[in-house]
GROMACS .gro file of C-alpha atoms in nm:
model
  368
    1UNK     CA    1  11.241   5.464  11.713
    2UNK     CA    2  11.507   5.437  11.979
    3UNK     CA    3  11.448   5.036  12.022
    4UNK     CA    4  11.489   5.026  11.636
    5UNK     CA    5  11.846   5.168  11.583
    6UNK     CA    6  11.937   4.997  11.943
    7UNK     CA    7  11.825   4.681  11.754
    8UNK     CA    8  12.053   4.810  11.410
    9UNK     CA    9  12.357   4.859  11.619
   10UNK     CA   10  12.316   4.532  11.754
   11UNK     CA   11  12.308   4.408  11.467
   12UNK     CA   12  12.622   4.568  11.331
   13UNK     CA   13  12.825   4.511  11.646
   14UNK     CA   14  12.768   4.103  11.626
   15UNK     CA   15  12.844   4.149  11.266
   16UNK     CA   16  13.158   4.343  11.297
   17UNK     CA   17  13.261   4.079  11.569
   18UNK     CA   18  13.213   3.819  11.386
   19UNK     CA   19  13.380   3.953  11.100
   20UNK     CA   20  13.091   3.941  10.857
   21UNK     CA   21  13.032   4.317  10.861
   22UNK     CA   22  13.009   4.431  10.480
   23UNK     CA   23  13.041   4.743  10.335
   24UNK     CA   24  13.068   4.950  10.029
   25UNK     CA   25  13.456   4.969   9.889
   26UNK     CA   26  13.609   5.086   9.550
   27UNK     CA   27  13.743   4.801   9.324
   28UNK     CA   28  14.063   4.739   9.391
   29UNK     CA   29  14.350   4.758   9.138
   30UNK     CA   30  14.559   4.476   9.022
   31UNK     CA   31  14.497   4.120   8.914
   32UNK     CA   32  14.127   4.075   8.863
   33UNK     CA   33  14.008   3.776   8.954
   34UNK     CA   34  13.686   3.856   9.124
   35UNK     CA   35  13.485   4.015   8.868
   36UNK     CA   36  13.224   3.875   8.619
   37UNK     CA   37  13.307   4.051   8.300
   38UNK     CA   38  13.414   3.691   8.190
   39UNK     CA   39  13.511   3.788   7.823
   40UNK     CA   40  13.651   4.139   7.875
   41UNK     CA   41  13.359   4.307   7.689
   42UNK     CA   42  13.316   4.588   7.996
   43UNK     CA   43  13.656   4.690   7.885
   44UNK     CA   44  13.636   4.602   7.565
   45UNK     CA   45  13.733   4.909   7.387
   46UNK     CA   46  13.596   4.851   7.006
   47UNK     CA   47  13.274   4.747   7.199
   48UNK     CA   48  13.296   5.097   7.368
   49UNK     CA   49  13.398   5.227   7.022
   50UNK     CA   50  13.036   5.150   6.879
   51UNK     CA   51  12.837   5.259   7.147
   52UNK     CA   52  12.975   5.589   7.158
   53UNK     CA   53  12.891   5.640   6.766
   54UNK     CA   54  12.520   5.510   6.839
   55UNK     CA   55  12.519   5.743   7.163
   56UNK     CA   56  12.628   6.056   6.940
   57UNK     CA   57  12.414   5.981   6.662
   58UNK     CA   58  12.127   5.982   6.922
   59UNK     CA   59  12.247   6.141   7.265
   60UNK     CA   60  11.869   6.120   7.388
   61UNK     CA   61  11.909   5.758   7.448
   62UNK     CA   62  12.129   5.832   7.766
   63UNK     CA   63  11.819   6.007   7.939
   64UNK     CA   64  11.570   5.860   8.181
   65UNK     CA   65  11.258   5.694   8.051
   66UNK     CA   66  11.039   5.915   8.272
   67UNK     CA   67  10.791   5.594   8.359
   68UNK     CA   68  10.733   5.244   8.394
   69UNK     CA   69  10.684   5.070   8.032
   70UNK     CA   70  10.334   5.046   8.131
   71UNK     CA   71  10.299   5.462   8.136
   72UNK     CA   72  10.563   5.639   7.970
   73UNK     CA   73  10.886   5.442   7.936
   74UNK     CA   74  10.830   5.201   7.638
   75UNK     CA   75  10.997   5.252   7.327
   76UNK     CA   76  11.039   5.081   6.980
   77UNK     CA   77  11.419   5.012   7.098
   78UNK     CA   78  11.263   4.811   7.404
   79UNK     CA   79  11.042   4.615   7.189
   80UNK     CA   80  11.262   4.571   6.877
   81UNK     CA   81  11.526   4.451   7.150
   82UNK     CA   82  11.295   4.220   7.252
   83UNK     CA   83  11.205   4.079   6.921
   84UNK     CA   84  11.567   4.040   6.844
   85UNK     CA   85  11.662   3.845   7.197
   86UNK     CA   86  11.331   3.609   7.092
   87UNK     CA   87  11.477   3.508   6.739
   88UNK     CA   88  11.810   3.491   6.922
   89UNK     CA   89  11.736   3.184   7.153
   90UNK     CA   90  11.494   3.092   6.947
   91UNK     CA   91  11.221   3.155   7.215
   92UNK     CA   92  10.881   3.223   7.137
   93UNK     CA   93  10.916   3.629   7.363
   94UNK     CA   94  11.133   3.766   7.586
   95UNK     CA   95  11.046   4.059   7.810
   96UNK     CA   96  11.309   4.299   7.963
   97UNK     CA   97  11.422   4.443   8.243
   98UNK     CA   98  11.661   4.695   8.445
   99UNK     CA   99  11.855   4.397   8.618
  100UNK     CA  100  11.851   4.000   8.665
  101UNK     CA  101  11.706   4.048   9.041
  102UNK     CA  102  11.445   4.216   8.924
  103UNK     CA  103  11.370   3.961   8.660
  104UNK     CA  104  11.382   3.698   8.900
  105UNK     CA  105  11.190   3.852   9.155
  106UNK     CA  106  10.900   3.947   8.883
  107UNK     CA  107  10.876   3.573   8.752
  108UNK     CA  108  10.851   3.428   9.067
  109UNK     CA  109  10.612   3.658   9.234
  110UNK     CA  110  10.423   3.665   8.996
  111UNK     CA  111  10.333   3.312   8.822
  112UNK     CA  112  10.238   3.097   9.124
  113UNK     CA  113   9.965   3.114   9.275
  114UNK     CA  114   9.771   2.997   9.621
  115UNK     CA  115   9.768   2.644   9.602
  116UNK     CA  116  10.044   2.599   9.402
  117UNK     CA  117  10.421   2.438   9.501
  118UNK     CA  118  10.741   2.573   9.472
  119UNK     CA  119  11.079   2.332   9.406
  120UNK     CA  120  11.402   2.509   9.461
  121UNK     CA  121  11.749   2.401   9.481
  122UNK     CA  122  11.932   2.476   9.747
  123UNK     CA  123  12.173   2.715   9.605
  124UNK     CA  124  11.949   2.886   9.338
  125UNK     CA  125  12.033   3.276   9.371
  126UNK     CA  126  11.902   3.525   9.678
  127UNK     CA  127  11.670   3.664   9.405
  128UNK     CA  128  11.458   3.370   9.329
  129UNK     CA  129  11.435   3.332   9.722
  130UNK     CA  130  11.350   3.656   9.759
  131UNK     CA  131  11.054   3.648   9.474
  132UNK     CA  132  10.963   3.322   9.631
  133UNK     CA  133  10.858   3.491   9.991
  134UNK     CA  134  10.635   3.750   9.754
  135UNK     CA  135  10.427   3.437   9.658
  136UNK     CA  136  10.115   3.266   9.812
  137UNK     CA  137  10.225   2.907   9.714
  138UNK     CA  138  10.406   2.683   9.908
  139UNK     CA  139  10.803   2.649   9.902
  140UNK     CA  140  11.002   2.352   9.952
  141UNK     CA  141  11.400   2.315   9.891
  142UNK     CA  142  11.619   1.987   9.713
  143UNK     CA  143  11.945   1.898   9.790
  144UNK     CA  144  12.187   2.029   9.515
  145UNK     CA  145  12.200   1.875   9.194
  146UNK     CA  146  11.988   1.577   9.380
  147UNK     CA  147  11.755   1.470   9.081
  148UNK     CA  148  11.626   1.175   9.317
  149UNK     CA  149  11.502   1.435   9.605
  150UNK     CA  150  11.379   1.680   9.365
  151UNK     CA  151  11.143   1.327   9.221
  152UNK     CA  152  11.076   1.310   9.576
  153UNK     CA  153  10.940   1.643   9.608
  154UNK     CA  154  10.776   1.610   9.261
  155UNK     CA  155  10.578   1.281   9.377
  156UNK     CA  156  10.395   1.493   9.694
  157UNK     CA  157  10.318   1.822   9.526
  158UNK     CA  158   9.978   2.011   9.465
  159UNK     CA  159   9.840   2.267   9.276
  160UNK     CA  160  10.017   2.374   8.984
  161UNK     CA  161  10.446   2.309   9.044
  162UNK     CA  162  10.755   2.538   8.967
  163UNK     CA  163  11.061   2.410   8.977
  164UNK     CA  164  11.360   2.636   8.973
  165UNK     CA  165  11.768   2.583   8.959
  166UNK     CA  166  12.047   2.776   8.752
  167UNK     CA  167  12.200   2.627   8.489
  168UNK     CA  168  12.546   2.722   8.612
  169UNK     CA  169  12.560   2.819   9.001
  170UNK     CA  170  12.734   3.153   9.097
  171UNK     CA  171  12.856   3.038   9.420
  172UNK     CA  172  12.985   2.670   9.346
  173UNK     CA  173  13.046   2.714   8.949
  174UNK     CA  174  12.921   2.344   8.926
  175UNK     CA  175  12.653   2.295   8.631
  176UNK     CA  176  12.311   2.188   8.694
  177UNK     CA  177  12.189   1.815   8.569
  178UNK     CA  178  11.974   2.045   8.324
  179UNK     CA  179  11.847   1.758   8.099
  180UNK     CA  180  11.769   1.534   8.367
  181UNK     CA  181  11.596   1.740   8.537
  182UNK     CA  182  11.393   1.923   8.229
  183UNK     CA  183  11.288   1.486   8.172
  184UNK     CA  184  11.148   1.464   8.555
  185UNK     CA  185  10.957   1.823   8.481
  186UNK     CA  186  10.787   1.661   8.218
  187UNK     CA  187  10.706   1.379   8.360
  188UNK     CA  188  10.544   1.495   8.657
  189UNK     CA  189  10.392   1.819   8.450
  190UNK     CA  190  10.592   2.053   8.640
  191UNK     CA  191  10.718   2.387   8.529
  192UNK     CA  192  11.074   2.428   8.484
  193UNK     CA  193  11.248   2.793   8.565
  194UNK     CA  194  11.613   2.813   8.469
  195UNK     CA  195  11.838   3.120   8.573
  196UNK     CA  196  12.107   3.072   8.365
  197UNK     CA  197  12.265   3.453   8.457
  198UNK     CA  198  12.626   3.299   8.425
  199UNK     CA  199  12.595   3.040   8.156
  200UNK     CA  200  12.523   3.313   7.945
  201UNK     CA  201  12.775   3.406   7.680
  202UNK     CA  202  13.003   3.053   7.861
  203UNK     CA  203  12.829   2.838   7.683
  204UNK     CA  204  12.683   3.026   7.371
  205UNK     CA  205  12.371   3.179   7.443
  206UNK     CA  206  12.310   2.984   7.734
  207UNK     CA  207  12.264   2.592   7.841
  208UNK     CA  208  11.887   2.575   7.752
  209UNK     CA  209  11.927   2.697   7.399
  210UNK     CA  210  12.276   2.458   7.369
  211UNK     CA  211  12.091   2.166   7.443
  212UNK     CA  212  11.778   2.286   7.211
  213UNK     CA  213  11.538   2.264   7.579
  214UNK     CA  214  11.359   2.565   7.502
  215UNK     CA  215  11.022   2.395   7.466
  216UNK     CA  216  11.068   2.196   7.803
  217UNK     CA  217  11.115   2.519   8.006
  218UNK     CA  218  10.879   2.720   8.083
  219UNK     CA  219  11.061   3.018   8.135
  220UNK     CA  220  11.487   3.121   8.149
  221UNK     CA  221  11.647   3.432   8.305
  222UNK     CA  222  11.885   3.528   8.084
  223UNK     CA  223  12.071   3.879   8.228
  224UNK     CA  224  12.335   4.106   8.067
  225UNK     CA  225  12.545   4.241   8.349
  226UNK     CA  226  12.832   3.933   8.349
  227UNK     CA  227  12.954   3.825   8.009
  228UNK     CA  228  12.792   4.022   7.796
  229UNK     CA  229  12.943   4.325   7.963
  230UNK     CA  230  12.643   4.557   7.981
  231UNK     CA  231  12.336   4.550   8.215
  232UNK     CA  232  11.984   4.439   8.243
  233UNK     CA  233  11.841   4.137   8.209
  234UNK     CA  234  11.549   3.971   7.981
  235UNK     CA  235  11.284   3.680   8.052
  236UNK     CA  236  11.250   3.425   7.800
  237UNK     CA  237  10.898   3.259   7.747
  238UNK     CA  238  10.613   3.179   7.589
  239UNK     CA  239  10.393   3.508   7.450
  240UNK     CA  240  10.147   3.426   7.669
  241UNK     CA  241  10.368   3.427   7.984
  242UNK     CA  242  10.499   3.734   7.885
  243UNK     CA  243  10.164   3.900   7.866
  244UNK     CA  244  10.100   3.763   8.224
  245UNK     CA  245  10.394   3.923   8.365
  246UNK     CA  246  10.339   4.245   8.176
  247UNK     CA  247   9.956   4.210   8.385
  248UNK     CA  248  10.092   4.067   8.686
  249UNK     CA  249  10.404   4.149   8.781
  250UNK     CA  250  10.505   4.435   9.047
  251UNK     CA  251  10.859   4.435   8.963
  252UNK     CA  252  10.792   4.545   8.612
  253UNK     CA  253  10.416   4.743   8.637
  254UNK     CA  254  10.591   4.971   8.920
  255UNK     CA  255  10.981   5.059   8.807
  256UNK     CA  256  11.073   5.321   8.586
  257UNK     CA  257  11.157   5.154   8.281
  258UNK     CA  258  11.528   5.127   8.201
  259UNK     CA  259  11.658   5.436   7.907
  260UNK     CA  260  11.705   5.311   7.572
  261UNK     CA  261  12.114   5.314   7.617
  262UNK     CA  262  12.103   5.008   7.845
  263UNK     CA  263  11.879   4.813   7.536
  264UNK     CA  264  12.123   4.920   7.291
  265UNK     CA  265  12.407   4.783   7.477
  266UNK     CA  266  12.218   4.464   7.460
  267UNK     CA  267  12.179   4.445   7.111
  268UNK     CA  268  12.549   4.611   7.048
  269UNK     CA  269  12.701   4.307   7.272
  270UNK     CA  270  12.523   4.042   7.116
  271UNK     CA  271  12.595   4.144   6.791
  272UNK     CA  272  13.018   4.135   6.902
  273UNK     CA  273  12.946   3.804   7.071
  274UNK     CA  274  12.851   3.622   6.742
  275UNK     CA  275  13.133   3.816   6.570
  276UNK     CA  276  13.369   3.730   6.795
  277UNK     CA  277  13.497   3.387   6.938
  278UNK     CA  278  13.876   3.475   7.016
  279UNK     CA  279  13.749   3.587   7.359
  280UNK     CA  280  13.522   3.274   7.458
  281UNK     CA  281  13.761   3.052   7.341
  282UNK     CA  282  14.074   3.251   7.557
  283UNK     CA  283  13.825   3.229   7.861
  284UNK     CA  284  13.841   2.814   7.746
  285UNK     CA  285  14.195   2.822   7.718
  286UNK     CA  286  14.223   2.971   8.088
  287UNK     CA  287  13.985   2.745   8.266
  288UNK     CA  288  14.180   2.488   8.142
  289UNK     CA  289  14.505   2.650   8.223
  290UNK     CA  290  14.386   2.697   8.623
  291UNK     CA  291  14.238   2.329   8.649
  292UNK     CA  292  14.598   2.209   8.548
  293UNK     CA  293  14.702   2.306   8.905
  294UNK     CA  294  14.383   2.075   9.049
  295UNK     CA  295  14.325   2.309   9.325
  296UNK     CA  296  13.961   2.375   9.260
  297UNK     CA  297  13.721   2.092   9.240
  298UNK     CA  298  13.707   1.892   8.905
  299UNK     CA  299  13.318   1.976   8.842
  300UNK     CA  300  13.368   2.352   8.819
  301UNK     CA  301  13.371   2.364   8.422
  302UNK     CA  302  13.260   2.738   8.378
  303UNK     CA  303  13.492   3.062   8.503
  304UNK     CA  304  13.346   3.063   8.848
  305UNK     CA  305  13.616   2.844   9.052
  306UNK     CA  306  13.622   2.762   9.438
  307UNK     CA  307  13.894   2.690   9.705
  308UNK     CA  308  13.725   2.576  10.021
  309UNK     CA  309  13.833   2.752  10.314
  310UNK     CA  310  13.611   2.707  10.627
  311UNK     CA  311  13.618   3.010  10.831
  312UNK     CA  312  13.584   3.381  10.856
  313UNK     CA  313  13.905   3.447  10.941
  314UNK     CA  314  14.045   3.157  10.704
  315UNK     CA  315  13.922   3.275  10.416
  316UNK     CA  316  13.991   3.675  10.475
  317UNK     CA  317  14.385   3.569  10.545
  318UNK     CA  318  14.353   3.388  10.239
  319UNK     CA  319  14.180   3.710  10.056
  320UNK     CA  320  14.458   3.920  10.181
  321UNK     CA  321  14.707   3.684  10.136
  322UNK     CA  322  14.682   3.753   9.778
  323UNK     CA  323  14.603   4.115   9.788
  324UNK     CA  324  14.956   4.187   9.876
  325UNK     CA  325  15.089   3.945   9.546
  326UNK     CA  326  14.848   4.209   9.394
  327UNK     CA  327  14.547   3.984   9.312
  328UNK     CA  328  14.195   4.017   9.375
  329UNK     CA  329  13.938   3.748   9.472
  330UNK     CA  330  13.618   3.754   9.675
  331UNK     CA  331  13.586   3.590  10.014
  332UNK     CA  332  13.219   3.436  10.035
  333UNK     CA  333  13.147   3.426  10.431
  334UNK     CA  334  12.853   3.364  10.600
  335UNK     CA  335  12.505   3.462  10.545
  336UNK     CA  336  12.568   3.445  10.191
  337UNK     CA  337  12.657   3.107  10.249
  338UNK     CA  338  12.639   2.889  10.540
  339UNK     CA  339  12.891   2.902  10.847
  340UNK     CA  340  13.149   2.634  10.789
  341UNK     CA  341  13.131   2.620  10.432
  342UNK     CA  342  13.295   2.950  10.329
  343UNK     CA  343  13.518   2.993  10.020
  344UNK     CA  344  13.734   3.187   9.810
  345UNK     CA  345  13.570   3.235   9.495
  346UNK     CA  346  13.763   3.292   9.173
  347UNK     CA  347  13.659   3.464   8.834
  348UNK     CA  348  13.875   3.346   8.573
  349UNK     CA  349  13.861   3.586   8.253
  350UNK     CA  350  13.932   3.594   7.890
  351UNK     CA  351  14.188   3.869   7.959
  352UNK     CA  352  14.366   3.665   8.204
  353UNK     CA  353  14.782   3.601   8.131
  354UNK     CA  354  14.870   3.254   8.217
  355UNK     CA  355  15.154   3.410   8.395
  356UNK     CA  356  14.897   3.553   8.654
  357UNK     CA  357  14.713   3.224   8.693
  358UNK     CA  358  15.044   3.072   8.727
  359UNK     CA  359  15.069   3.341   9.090
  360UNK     CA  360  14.715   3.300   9.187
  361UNK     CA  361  14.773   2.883   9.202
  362UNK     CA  362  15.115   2.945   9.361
  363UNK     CA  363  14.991   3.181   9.589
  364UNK     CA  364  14.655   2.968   9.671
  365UNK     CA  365  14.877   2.614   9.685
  366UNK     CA  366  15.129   2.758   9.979
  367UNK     CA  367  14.839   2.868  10.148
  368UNK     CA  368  14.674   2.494  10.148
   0.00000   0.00000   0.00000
């Protein structure tokens, strides 16, 4: 045991040296700009306003489930939520669960098989690497957005193939070639995985149901703890998919099911979504407002914007640089991403004045 913790505070030191150390802190007040309740609906008081009246009606819902859905924590809410997500994006099932990693990590653990071949880009989330490692099949990487190395990958593959890429990336805010890629899928007969965790509620219900690709993709993470302002997340799929993940998956056969509050939440925020566009198109109206200053690059359409700022210590002064103007950003260093490409990442909002993007792209030009 003593070689163990002399290997953890190893670890740590070289960590804190290089100034990657994390650790837990309490969100900071002022200007937020890090955070990705896109359209306000986490604060969103009339949202709040209608849960509460469900949640008194029904004050059992706040409880545990006591089990995994498999044992004792299904419900009617859980399936009816279902059905309604389904008819939503117009997918033939959807299947829930407590969070988008766990979603992620389910799917891919659970569909391929020995023999099989896994396509990833690059910069698809930790959680579909993760769910990839839990797999027997063989995984292989493409260069971002690179349609003609993914057909590369596509032309040597065996077994059955998964390909998987996010619709809109959380660490670049670029947007995927979705079609193009969805055409090479087909043509090789390879299945195509979307994540599309922050598309949703950006661009309606999500890229694959905008562009009407539900039938060329096999299966799209949809999750509910960004713009929609709640939590959880839900698989969308064919039924017989979903019945294969109910069989086969560990991430869902072995949790304790989510309570019925977090399904309700679902339901209650897509209901104010569809009811609601003043806050999608403010969020619009923002985006627009910060790429004005062309300080980000020109392909980051969505709410997630970037300033590159190699170095640990670079991008921290830049981070605290405008802590003290009373703004709040994240600093992406290294091993999130890769040393020499770090960043300061920017969430732009609904609720955002233009007079504070006007002192975040001040602040962020002096310091260029």
């Amino acid at each position: 045991m003593h070689n163990i913790l002399r290997h953890i505070d190893q670890y740590l030191d070289t960590a804190a040296s290089l100034q990657t150390l994390r650790s837990l802190q309490q969100p900071a007040t002022g200007i937020d700009f890090c955070s990705n309740d896109y359209l306000g609906f986490a604060r969103n008081s009339k949202l709040h306003e209608q849960l509460v009246q469900c949640i008194q009606t029904n004050p059992a819902i706040l409880y545990g489930s006591t089990g995994s859905r498999l044992i004792s924590g299904n419900s009617l809410l859980a399936e009816h939520t279902e059905t309604f997500i389904a008819a939503q994006h117009k997918s033939a099932a959807a299947l829930l669960f407590p969070s988008g990693y766990m979603a992620n990590l389910a799917l891919w653990s659970a569909l391929p098989q020995r023999g099989d071949t896994l396509i990833m880009d690059e910069y698809i989330h930790r959680s579909v690497h993760d769910g990839c490692r839990l797999s027997p099949a063989t995984r292989w990487k493409f260069r971002h957005n690179d349609c003609n190395d993914l057909e590369s990958k596509l032309k040597k593959t065996s077994g059955n193939c998964f390909v998987g890429i996010e619709s809109l990336y959380s660490m670049d805010g670029d947007l995927a070639p979705l079609q193009d890629i969805a055409e090479l899928c087909t043509r090789y007969g390879a299945a195509l995985l979307v994540d599309e965790a922050h598309a949703m509620g950006i661009f309606g219900l999500g890229l694959v149901h905008q562009l009407a690709l539900q039938e060329r993709v096999l299966a799209t993470t949809i999750t509910y703890g960004k713009a929609m302002g709640c939590h959880g997340a839900a698989v969308l799929c064919p039924e017989p998919v979903k019945q294969y993940l109910i069989n086969k998956a560990s991430p869902l056969i072995y949790t304790t099911a989510a309570p019925d509050s977090q399904w309700l939440a679902i339901k209650a925020a897509y209901a104010f979504l569809s009811s609601d566009a003043i806050a999608q198109q403010q969020l619009q109206d923002n985006i627009l407002h910060w790429k004005g200053y062309q300080l980000s690059a020109q392909n980051q359409v969505g709410p997630i914007q970037t300033i590159n700022c190699p170095g640990v210590q670079e991008v921290k002064k830049m981070k605290q640089t405008l802590q003290k103007e009373g703004i709040n950003c994240y600093a992406v260093c290294s091993p999130t991403v890769q040393v020499g490409t770090e960043r300061l990442r920017i969430c732009l909002h609904s609720y955002n004045l233009p007079h504070e993007i006007e002192l975040l792209a001040t602040t962020v030009s002096a310091f260029l």
